[in-house]
Tab-separated table of C-alpha atoms in Angstrom:
chain	number	residue	atom	x	y	z
A	1244	MET	CA	-10.395	-28.059	5.546
A	1245	ALA	CA	-11.850	-24.689	4.441
A	1246	LEU	CA	-9.159	-23.011	1.995
A	1247	PRO	CA	-9.007	-19.692	0.613
A	1248	TRP	CA	-9.904	-21.706	-2.661
A	1249	LEU	CA	-13.486	-22.247	-1.655
A	1250	SER	CA	-14.699	-20.501	-4.459
A	1251	ARG	CA	-12.735	-22.750	-6.883
A	1252	SER	CA	-13.583	-25.769	-4.954
A	1253	LEU	CA	-17.114	-26.561	-6.635
A	1254	SER	CA	-15.116	-25.952	-10.326
A	1255	GLY	CA	-12.344	-28.070	-8.626
A	1256	LEU	CA	-14.856	-31.025	-7.915
A	1257	LEU	CA	-16.161	-30.813	-11.426
A	1258	MET	CA	-12.627	-30.532	-13.053
A	1259	GLU	CA	-11.691	-33.694	-11.737
A	1260	THR	CA	-14.198	-35.359	-13.361
A	1261	ALA	CA	-14.044	-32.998	-16.672
A	1262	SER	CA	-11.362	-33.115	-19.313
A	1263	LEU	CA	-7.820	-31.908	-18.343
A	1264	ASN	CA	-8.377	-29.063	-20.523
A	1265	CYS	CA	-10.325	-27.652	-17.681
A	1266	GLN	CA	-13.702	-27.086	-19.331
A	1267	ARG	CA	-16.465	-26.551	-17.176
A	1268	ASN	CA	-20.087	-26.921	-17.559
A	1269	PHE	CA	-21.236	-23.650	-15.564
A	1270	SER	CA	-19.548	-20.483	-15.165
A	1271	VAL	CA	-18.193	-19.598	-11.810
A	1272	SER	CA	-18.420	-15.880	-11.537
A	1273	ALA	CA	-15.713	-14.427	-8.832
A	1274	VAL	CA	-17.337	-11.153	-8.831
A	1275	ALA	CA	-16.772	-9.220	-5.946
A	1276	ALA	CA	-20.140	-8.717	-4.284
A	1277	ALA	CA	-21.475	-8.395	-0.710
A	1278	ILE	CA	-23.383	-11.717	0.786
A	1279	GLN	CA	-26.725	-12.209	-0.061
A	1280	LYS	CA	-28.977	-15.612	-0.743
A	1281	MET	CA	-27.428	-18.258	-1.927
A	1282	THR	CA	-23.584	-17.153	-1.823
A	1283	ARG	CA	-21.175	-19.633	-0.873
A	1284	VAL	CA	-19.365	-18.613	2.575
A	1285	ARG	CA	-16.429	-19.866	4.307
A	1286	VAL	CA	-16.756	-20.456	7.943
A	1287	VAL	CA	-13.621	-19.202	9.946
A	1288	ASP	CA	-13.816	-20.210	13.314
A	1289	ASN	CA	-12.922	-23.688	14.836
A	1290	SER	CA	-16.221	-25.175	15.514
A	1291	SER	CA	-16.900	-28.720	14.737
A	1292	LEU	CA	-19.894	-27.834	12.251
A	1293	GLY	CA	-18.013	-25.584	10.377
A	1294	ASN	CA	-14.602	-27.501	9.790
A	1295	THR	CA	-15.778	-30.718	9.119
A	1296	PRO	CA	-15.973	-31.530	5.382
A	1297	TYR	CA	-19.426	-32.071	3.536
A	1298	HIS	CA	-20.012	-32.463	-0.289
A	1299	ARG	CA	-21.640	-29.095	-0.441
A	1300	PRO	CA	-20.208	-25.798	0.825
A	1301	PRO	CA	-22.208	-23.485	3.374
A	1302	ARG	CA	-24.687	-21.350	1.761
A	1303	VAL	CA	-26.407	-18.571	2.846
A	1304	ILE	CA	-30.209	-18.871	2.829
A	1305	HIS	CA	-31.557	-15.512	4.307
A	1306	VAL	CA	-29.935	-12.505	5.228
A	1307	TYR	CA	-31.531	-10.559	8.693
A	1308	THR	CA	-31.291	-7.019	7.135
A	1309	LYS	CA	-33.913	-4.588	5.451
A	1310	ASN	CA	-32.682	-5.211	1.930
A	1311	GLY	CA	-31.102	-8.632	1.530
A	1312	VAL	CA	-27.391	-7.675	1.458
A	1313	GLY	CA	-25.015	-8.693	4.185
A	1314	LYS	CA	-22.275	-6.436	5.006
A	1315	VAL	CA	-19.935	-6.928	8.013
A	1316	GLY	CA	-21.734	-7.224	10.887
A	1317	ASP	CA	-24.709	-8.673	9.656
A	1318	ARG	CA	-26.511	-11.723	10.856
A	1319	VAL	CA	-26.937	-14.635	8.150
A	1320	LEU	CA	-28.838	-18.026	8.132
A	1321	LEU	CA	-26.534	-20.461	6.659
A	1322	ALA	CA	-27.326	-24.112	5.334
A	1323	ILE	CA	-24.424	-26.322	6.573
A	1324	LYS	CA	-24.528	-30.005	6.457
A	1325	GLY	CA	-28.026	-30.148	6.026
A	1326	GLN	CA	-28.823	-27.972	8.883
A	1327	LYS	CA	-29.838	-24.361	9.576
A	1328	LYS	CA	-27.620	-22.505	11.638
A	1329	LYS	CA	-27.116	-18.554	12.057
A	1330	ALA	CA	-23.816	-16.747	11.424
A	1331	LEU	CA	-22.192	-13.494	11.741
A	1332	ILE	CA	-20.446	-11.991	8.461
A	1333	VAL	CA	-16.938	-10.952	9.567
A	1334	GLY	CA	-15.745	-10.134	6.143
A	1335	HIS	CA	-16.458	-9.969	2.506
A	1336	LYS	CA	-14.876	-9.809	-0.965
A	1337	MET	CA	-16.601	-6.651	-1.818
A	1338	PRO	CA	-14.506	-3.350	-1.460
A	1339	GLY	CA	-16.719	-1.232	1.104
A	1340	GLU	CA	-15.305	2.049	2.941
A	1341	ARG	CA	-12.216	3.359	1.974
A	1342	MET	CA	-10.156	2.681	4.889
A	1343	ALA	CA	-11.693	-0.685	5.819
A	1344	PRO	CA	-10.131	-3.845	4.926
A	1345	ARG	CA	-11.534	-6.113	1.934
A	1346	PHE	CA	-10.939	-9.933	2.546
A	1347	ASP	CA	-10.382	-12.228	-0.378
A	1348	SER	CA	-13.263	-14.568	0.715
A	1349	ASN	CA	-16.581	-14.176	2.352
A	1350	ASN	CA	-15.963	-14.931	5.986
A	1351	VAL	CA	-18.384	-15.892	8.509
A	1352	VAL	CA	-18.602	-16.766	12.475
A	1353	LEU	CA	-21.260	-19.519	13.243
A	1354	ILE	CA	-23.493	-17.984	15.986
A	1355	GLU	CA	-26.159	-19.266	18.293
A	1356	ASP	CA	-29.652	-17.458	18.503
A	1357	ASN	CA	-28.692	-15.435	21.407
A	1358	GLY	CA	-25.461	-14.137	19.841
A	1359	ASN	CA	-23.075	-16.600	21.389
A	1360	PRO	CA	-20.582	-17.897	19.223
A	1361	THR	CA	-20.107	-21.811	18.519
A	1362	GLY	CA	-16.614	-22.039	17.934
A	1363	THR	CA	-14.078	-21.076	20.324
A	1364	ARG	CA	-11.319	-19.295	18.380
A	1365	ILE	CA	-11.119	-16.981	15.215
A	1366	LYS	CA	-7.727	-17.296	13.461
A	1367	VAL	CA	-8.675	-15.052	10.316
A	1368	PRO	CA	-8.214	-11.209	11.068
A	1369	VAL	CA	-11.254	-9.606	11.599
A	1370	PRO	CA	-12.123	-5.824	10.800
A	1371	THR	CA	-11.707	-3.479	13.628
A	1372	HIS	CA	-15.074	-1.545	13.092
A	1373	LEU	CA	-17.039	-4.734	14.389
A	1374	ARG	CA	-16.054	-3.565	17.814
A	1375	LYS	CA	-18.818	-0.858	17.126
A	1376	LEU	CA	-21.215	-3.676	18.030
A	1377	GLU	CA	-20.035	-4.268	21.678
A	1378	GLY	CA	-23.038	-4.964	23.123
A	1379	ASP	CA	-24.244	-7.893	20.921
A	1380	TYR	CA	-21.320	-9.689	19.777
A	1381	SER	CA	-18.749	-8.683	22.512
A	1382	LYS	CA	-18.137	-12.637	22.867
A	1383	VAL	CA	-17.392	-12.968	19.073
A	1384	LEU	CA	-14.973	-10.005	19.457
A	1385	ALA	CA	-13.137	-12.042	22.400
A	1386	ILE	CA	-12.177	-14.929	20.408
A	1387	ALA	CA	-10.944	-13.120	17.675
A	1388	ASN	CA	-7.072	-13.568	17.457
A	1389	SER	CA	-6.030	-10.607	15.435
A	1390	PHE	CA	-7.616	-7.488	14.304
A	1391	VAL	CA	-6.991	-5.618	10.849
B	1190	MET	CA	30.219	55.545	-1.860
B	1191	ALA	CA	31.473	57.758	0.662
B	1192	ALA	CA	29.886	55.804	3.544
B	1193	CYS	CA	31.394	52.577	1.905
B	1194	THR	CA	34.862	53.851	1.936
B	1195	LYS	CA	34.565	54.697	5.579
B	1196	ARG	CA	33.311	50.932	6.397
B	1197	LEU	CA	35.777	49.770	4.385
B	1198	ASP	CA	38.718	51.888	6.466
B	1199	ARG	CA	37.182	50.812	9.606
B	1200	PHE	CA	37.032	47.228	8.775
B	1201	ILE	CA	40.861	47.307	7.626
B	1202	ILE	CA	41.905	49.035	10.572
B	1203	SER	CA	40.014	46.543	12.728
B	1204	LEU	CA	41.596	43.725	11.138
B	1205	ARG	CA	44.924	44.886	11.696
B	1206	LEU	CA	44.230	45.736	15.418
B	1207	LEU	CA	43.064	41.885	15.540
B	1208	ARG	CA	46.298	40.619	13.701
B	1209	ASN	CA	48.336	42.436	16.436
B	1210	LEU	CA	46.507	41.524	19.117
B	1211	GLN	CA	47.076	37.804	18.122
B	1212	LEU	CA	50.586	38.343	17.661
B	1213	GLN	CA	51.080	39.789	20.972
B	1214	ASN	CA	49.028	36.861	22.735
B	1215	GLU	CA	51.044	34.410	21.054
B	1216	ARG	CA	54.340	35.701	22.321
B	1217	PHE	CA	53.238	35.315	25.919
B	1218	LEU	CA	51.718	31.571	24.922
B	1219	SER	CA	54.532	28.803	24.443
B	1220	THR	CA	53.915	27.286	21.434
B	1221	SER	CA	55.689	24.118	22.031
B	1222	PRO	CA	54.132	22.388	25.040
B	1223	CYS	CA	54.970	19.023	23.429
B	1224	LEU	CA	59.064	19.774	23.308
B	1225	ARG	CA	58.745	20.499	27.253
B	1226	VAL	CA	57.292	17.171	27.799
B	1227	ALA	CA	59.372	15.454	25.485
B	1228	GLY	CA	62.277	15.969	27.997
B	1229	ASN	CA	60.545	13.933	30.478
B	1230	ASP	CA	59.341	10.939	28.002
B	1231	SER	CA	61.196	8.922	25.889
B	1232	GLU	CA	58.638	9.125	23.102
B	1233	SER	CA	57.126	12.368	21.735
B	1234	PRO	CA	53.432	11.747	22.037
B	1235	LYS	CA	51.719	13.392	18.730
B	1236	PHE	CA	48.757	15.279	19.339
B	1237	VAL	CA	45.454	13.267	18.273
B	1238	PRO	CA	42.464	15.192	18.086
B	1239	PRO	CA	39.407	13.672	19.712
B	1240	SER	CA	37.057	11.966	17.300
B	1241	LYS	CA	34.031	13.948	16.227
B	1242	PRO	CA	30.829	12.782	17.176
B	1243	VAL	CA	28.903	11.597	14.431
B	1244	ILE	CA	25.172	12.749	14.951
B	1245	VAL	CA	22.791	10.471	12.803
B	1246	ASP	CA	19.126	11.979	13.071
B	1247	LYS	CA	17.531	8.547	12.609
B	1248	THR	CA	14.097	10.251	12.848
B	1249	GLN	CA	13.928	12.178	10.492
B	1250	THR	CA	13.873	10.350	6.672
B	1251	VAL	CA	16.378	11.174	4.104
B	1252	ALA	CA	14.536	13.511	1.539
B	1253	SER	CA	14.541	12.002	-1.736
B	1254	LEU	CA	16.839	13.735	-4.429
B	1255	ARG	CA	15.272	12.329	-7.604
B	1256	LYS	CA	13.022	14.498	-9.156
B	1257	PHE	CA	9.503	12.974	-8.016
B	1258	LEU	CA	5.929	14.328	-8.555
B	1259	SER	CA	3.653	12.114	-7.028
B	1260	PRO	CA	0.971	11.297	-9.558
B	1261	GLU	CA	-2.145	12.590	-7.538
B	1262	PHE	CA	-0.614	16.169	-8.234
B	1263	ILE	CA	-1.103	16.226	-12.219
B	1264	PRO	CA	-4.708	17.156	-12.894
B	1265	PRO	CA	-6.860	14.968	-15.411
B	1266	ARG	CA	-7.783	16.363	-18.708
B	1267	GLN	CA	-11.107	18.089	-17.656
B	1268	ARG	CA	-13.524	20.759	-18.621
B	1269	THR	CA	-13.158	21.932	-15.101
B	1270	ASP	CA	-11.801	25.654	-13.965
B	1271	PRO	CA	-7.794	25.181	-13.449
B	1272	LEU	CA	-8.659	27.151	-10.126
B	1273	LYS	CA	-9.995	24.143	-8.508
B	1274	PHE	CA	-6.956	22.046	-9.113
B	1275	SER	CA	-4.681	25.004	-7.780
B	1276	ILE	CA	-6.649	25.363	-4.848
B	1277	GLU	CA	-6.805	21.569	-4.232
B	1278	ARG	CA	-2.918	21.574	-4.578
B	1279	LYS	CA	-2.676	24.393	-1.842
B	1280	ASP	CA	-4.478	21.965	0.491
B	1281	MET	CA	-2.442	18.861	-0.548
B	1282	ILE	CA	0.571	20.753	-0.014
B	1283	ARG	CA	-0.849	21.910	3.757
B	1284	ARG	CA	-1.265	18.356	4.743
B	1285	ARG	CA	2.062	17.470	3.144
B	1286	LYS	CA	3.653	19.859	5.650
B	1287	VAL	CA	2.141	18.166	8.411
B	1288	LEU	CA	2.367	14.464	7.290
B	1289	ASN	CA	5.578	13.469	5.593
B	1290	ILE	CA	4.103	11.468	2.532
B	1291	PRO	CA	7.234	9.733	0.917
B	1292	GLU	CA	8.029	8.754	-2.840
B	1293	PHE	CA	6.238	5.436	-3.249
B	1294	TYR	CA	5.435	3.468	-6.510
B	1295	VAL	CA	3.104	0.628	-7.284
B	1296	GLY	CA	5.293	-2.444	-6.136
B	1297	SER	CA	6.817	-0.963	-3.157
B	1298	ILE	CA	6.252	-2.241	0.312
B	1299	LEU	CA	4.536	0.519	2.768
B	1300	ALA	CA	3.628	0.317	6.561
B	1301	VAL	CA	0.803	2.762	7.151
B	1302	ILE	CA	-0.391	3.686	10.885
B	1303	MET	CA	-3.820	5.010	10.925
B	1304	ALA	CA	-5.690	6.414	13.719
B	1305	ASP	CA	-8.752	4.027	14.584
B	1306	PRO	CA	-11.265	4.607	17.722
B	1307	ASN	CA	-11.932	1.154	17.543
B	1308	ALA	CA	-8.741	-0.375	17.694
B	1309	SER	CA	-6.678	-1.020	21.102
B	1310	GLY	CA	-4.220	1.743	21.411
B	1311	LYS	CA	-6.599	4.181	19.216
B	1312	SER	CA	-3.924	3.131	16.082
B	1313	ASN	CA	-3.786	0.446	13.579
B	1314	SER	CA	-1.016	-0.425	11.947
B	1315	PHE	CA	-0.933	-2.530	8.415
B	1316	ILE	CA	1.999	-3.579	6.125
B	1317	GLY	CA	1.588	-4.551	2.705
B	1318	ILE	CA	2.886	-3.960	-1.085
B	1319	CYS	CA	1.244	-1.496	-2.934
B	1320	ILE	CA	-0.845	-2.797	-5.916
B	1321	GLN	CA	-2.882	0.232	-7.044
B	1322	ARG	CA	-2.370	3.966	-6.851
B	1323	GLY	CA	-5.499	5.546	-8.155
B	1324	GLY	CA	-7.689	9.139	-7.830
B	1325	LYS	CA	-6.409	12.657	-8.397
B	1326	GLY	CA	-6.201	15.703	-5.856
B	1327	LEU	CA	-7.121	15.445	-2.261
B	1328	GLY	CA	-8.948	11.652	-3.214
B	1329	ALA	CA	-5.777	10.367	-4.016
B	1330	THR	CA	-5.821	6.428	-2.932
B	1331	PHE	CA	-3.407	3.689	-2.680
B	1332	VAL	CA	-4.344	0.103	-1.968
B	1333	LEU	CA	-1.816	-2.247	0.110
B	1334	ARG	CA	-2.247	-5.881	0.296
B	1335	ASN	CA	-1.107	-8.614	2.301
B	1336	ILE	CA	-1.854	-11.965	3.400
B	1337	ILE	CA	-2.356	-12.301	7.061
B	1338	ASN	CA	-2.842	-15.877	8.505
B	1339	ASN	CA	-3.569	-17.485	5.065
B	1340	GLN	CA	-6.111	-14.614	4.195
B	1341	GLY	CA	-5.779	-12.118	1.771
B	1342	VAL	CA	-6.435	-8.525	3.047
B	1343	GLU	CA	-6.363	-5.644	1.229
B	1344	ILE	CA	-6.737	-1.925	2.624
B	1345	CYS	CA	-7.539	1.207	0.110
B	1346	TYR	CA	-6.108	4.256	2.220
B	1347	GLU	CA	-6.571	7.559	1.211
B	1348	LEU	CA	-3.439	9.647	1.309
B	1349	TYR	CA	-4.818	13.023	2.408
B	1350	ASN	CA	-7.007	11.500	5.204
B	1351	PRO	CA	-6.638	13.082	8.380
B	1352	ARG	CA	-6.833	9.715	10.035
B	1353	ILE	CA	-3.482	8.593	8.485
B	1354	GLN	CA	-0.706	9.057	11.195
B	1355	LYS	CA	2.270	7.777	9.501
B	1356	ILE	CA	3.544	6.294	5.841
B	1357	GLU	CA	6.782	4.588	5.840
B	1358	VAL	CA	8.233	3.091	2.975
B	1359	LEU	CA	9.942	-0.251	4.096
B	1360	LYS	CA	11.199	-1.211	0.533
B	1361	LEU	CA	11.065	1.092	-2.523
B	1362	GLU	CA	10.921	-0.630	-5.890
B	1363	LYS	CA	9.128	-0.272	-8.915
B	1364	ARG	CA	7.376	-3.283	-10.960
B	1365	LEU	CA	6.811	-4.071	-14.422
B	1366	ASP	CA	2.994	-2.733	-14.153
B	1367	ASP	CA	1.393	0.208	-12.928
B	1368	ASN	CA	-1.737	-2.222	-11.753
B	1369	LEU	CA	-0.698	-5.179	-9.514
B	1370	MET	CA	-4.418	-6.242	-9.244
B	1371	TYR	CA	-3.301	-9.386	-10.749
B	1372	LEU	CA	-1.771	-10.675	-7.416
B	1373	ARG	CA	-5.250	-11.640	-6.615
B	1374	ASP	CA	-5.037	-14.401	-8.806
B	1375	ALA	CA	-1.453	-15.161	-8.432
B	1376	LEU	CA	0.046	-17.736	-5.747
B	1377	PRO	CA	-0.075	-16.299	-2.191
B	1378	GLU	CA	3.528	-16.259	-2.051
B	1379	TYR	CA	3.740	-13.281	-4.254
B	1380	SER	CA	1.414	-11.091	-1.818
B	1381	THR	CA	2.642	-12.190	1.548
B	1382	VAL	CA	4.772	-9.577	3.328
B	1383	ASP	CA	6.579	-9.941	6.308
B	1384	PRO	CA	4.502	-7.689	9.239
B	1385	GLU	CA	7.501	-7.250	11.159
B	1386	MET	CA	9.864	-6.276	8.370
B	1387	LYS	CA	12.300	-3.711	8.835
B	1388	PRO	CA	12.905	-0.944	6.347
B	1389	VAL	CA	15.354	-1.594	3.750
B	1390	PRO	CA	17.965	1.085	2.997
B	1391	PHE	CA	17.734	2.577	-0.560
B	1392	SER	CA	19.501	5.533	-1.615
B	1393	PRO	CA	18.025	9.078	-2.110
B	1394	THR	CA	19.663	9.288	-5.595
B	1395	GLY	CA	19.810	7.374	-8.333
B	1396	GLU	CA	17.150	5.123	-10.432
B	1397	VAL	CA	14.745	3.402	-8.209
B	1398	PRO	CA	14.955	-0.515	-8.672
B	1399	VAL	CA	12.812	-2.374	-11.230
B	1400	ASN	CA	11.513	-5.752	-9.726
B	1401	LYS	CA	11.430	-7.868	-13.130
B	1402	ILE	CA	9.585	-10.940	-11.372
B	1403	LYS	CA	7.207	-12.711	-13.320
B	1404	VAL	CA	4.707	-14.045	-11.122
B	1405	ARG	CA	3.031	-17.665	-11.311
B	1406	MET	CA	-0.582	-17.602	-11.131
B	1407	ARG	CA	-3.305	-20.025	-9.933
B	1408	PRO	CA	-5.414	-21.984	-12.118
B	1409	LYS	CA	-7.842	-20.232	-14.076
B	1410	PRO	CA	-10.677	-18.702	-13.902
B	1411	TRP	CA	-9.030	-15.147	-12.671
B	1412	SER	CA	-11.195	-12.652	-11.649
B	1413	LYS	CA	-10.122	-10.636	-14.871
B	1414	ARG	CA	-8.848	-12.317	-18.125
B	1415	TRP	CA	-5.347	-10.669	-17.562
B	1416	GLU	CA	-3.995	-12.303	-20.788
B	1417	ARG	CA	-6.109	-9.681	-22.636
B	1418	PRO	CA	-4.019	-6.920	-24.460
B	1419	LYS	CA	-6.502	-4.389	-22.736
B	1420	PHE	CA	-4.515	-4.890	-19.462
B	1421	ASN	CA	-1.042	-5.008	-21.073
B	1422	ILE	CA	0.709	-7.165	-18.182
B	1423	GLN	CA	4.152	-7.763	-18.291
B	1424	GLY	CA	4.710	-9.353	-14.997
B	1425	ILE	CA	2.935	-12.572	-15.368
B	1426	ARG	CA	4.314	-16.060	-16.573
B	1427	PHE	CA	1.662	-16.755	-19.202
B	1428	ASP	CA	3.355	-19.634	-20.389
B	1429	LEU	CA	2.798	-21.838	-17.288
B	1430	SER	CA	-0.962	-21.254	-17.345
B	1431	LEU	CA	-1.793	-20.574	-20.889
B	1432	THR	CA	-1.244	-22.282	-24.035
B	1433	PRO	CA	-0.044	-20.389	-27.143
B	1434	GLU	CA	-3.516	-20.885	-28.759
B	1435	GLN	CA	-4.918	-19.078	-25.550
B	1436	MET	CA	-2.610	-16.143	-25.962
B	1437	GLU	CA	-3.256	-15.991	-29.605
B	1438	HIS	CA	-7.113	-15.985	-28.672
B	1439	ALA	CA	-6.900	-13.568	-26.545
B	1440	GLN	CA	-5.100	-11.106	-29.298
B	1441	LYS	CA	-8.734	-10.960	-30.709
B	1442	TRP	CA	-9.533	-8.496	-28.263
B	1443	ALA	CA	-6.526	-6.208	-29.166
B	1444	GLN	CA	-7.220	-2.537	-30.336
B	1445	PRO	CA	-4.168	-1.750	-32.323
B	1446	TRP	CA	-5.340	1.831	-33.456
B	1447	LEU	CA	-5.588	2.835	-29.709
B	1448	GLU	CA	-2.013	4.001	-29.769
B	1449	TYR	CA	-2.473	5.972	-32.975
B	1450	ASP	CA	-5.694	7.987	-31.695
B	1451	MET	CA	-4.747	11.525	-31.302
B	1452	LEU	CA	-7.603	12.438	-29.363
B	1453	LYS	CA	-6.564	10.275	-26.477
B	1454	GLU	CA	-3.358	11.687	-26.192
B	1455	TYR	CA	-2.816	13.691	-22.969
B	1456	ASP	CA	0.765	15.318	-22.783
B	1457	THR	CA	1.550	16.085	-19.482
B	1458	SER	CA	5.132	17.218	-19.625
B	1459	LYS	CA	4.956	20.920	-19.228
B	1460	LEU	CA	2.198	20.670	-16.694
B	1461	GLU	CA	4.162	18.393	-14.774
B	1462	GLU	CA	7.381	20.864	-14.787
B	1463	GLN	CA	5.311	23.534	-13.961
B	1464	ILE	CA	3.409	21.886	-11.024
B	1465	PHE	CA	6.816	20.310	-9.761
B	1466	LYS	CA	8.317	23.584	-9.542
B	1467	GLU	CA	5.315	25.069	-7.609
B	1468	VAL	CA	5.258	22.113	-5.328
B	1469	GLN	CA	8.920	22.619	-4.617
B	1470	GLN	CA	8.836	26.179	-3.878
B	1471	GLU	CA	5.793	25.878	-1.323
B	1472	MET	CA	7.383	22.918	0.400
B	1473	SER	CA	10.539	24.677	1.155
B	1474	LYS	CA	8.562	27.633	2.619
């Protein structure tokens, strides 16, 4: 199951094959950054596509903004389980506005082309300023359990 | 002088009159009602005064009697005009008269209620442990961290932002460090705060309790190399995550000459006293 330790899961897989002294062959940067191409994200809804385990974590392959940087409320294209799927960013590790929440993982909700969510529930808290996008993503907000 | 003596005479005369009046009244009043009743009853009931109603005003928190000056009042060592800082302090005190900003330290558990146009009921509450206090003057901030539904959330609040409706200290305590950013790499149990926590009573006098907890960390890599001496962290159990060789290797980045650097000295004690007096005076007006 996708856990908050997703960013370490890659290195964790390698660690089991490598020696016990936790030496890895590449650097896993835990830099707090917004979401761009090739970021590994965590799918937080209860859709089957997001929650079934796969040997590769879901990665962003395109960000639908003018610059390639995705913040909360932006659409991205993910590569999950060998297929392309659109998703909505609901939280990132990068500190943003002063009074807005910052999450410990880059959270993403799977979405169809028309904006309807794939899953039926979002357990993870979601920032309240997503409500501004009431028209487009009202269904996503409807399935969110808690707001921060 | 003559006027004073006249007033004194009048005062003494009035006192005597009052005394006479009292004596006259007492003659008509019986001073022993109990004795009369005693004739009817076998026991003499002693006069028990009714218990005074204890009025506890729970709406107002007890103001701290500790000598505490919030760190954002102390101006940084800069080449700006002190007038700028004094004007800023005036604005900060004006805001503090409207909103009670209590005394708190890094490591205390706070509850903040903020006005949010996008939230239901227009206000948004968040409870968390304070991991950092930054900024000076009106831009002072504090970061609260909590773990909700297995998701770590941090919010950086501005102390003097008008959107803040209430700041409440649920548990006042200090920690071994000024900056608890390492809680991001610690096990989640150290950052979880119960969202329905009741305020823990603390005394307004006396020392603030120091929580000497040493936190266990997740396996490396961490977001920062907390073992390095520049962070000077006391509150992590390094022996569980690092070997003594790694600890020694981290000491290579030590800068032992820094504590003797006289240009980096900034003695704020006199400034603090001055500002503390100023703030106390303005707040009591």
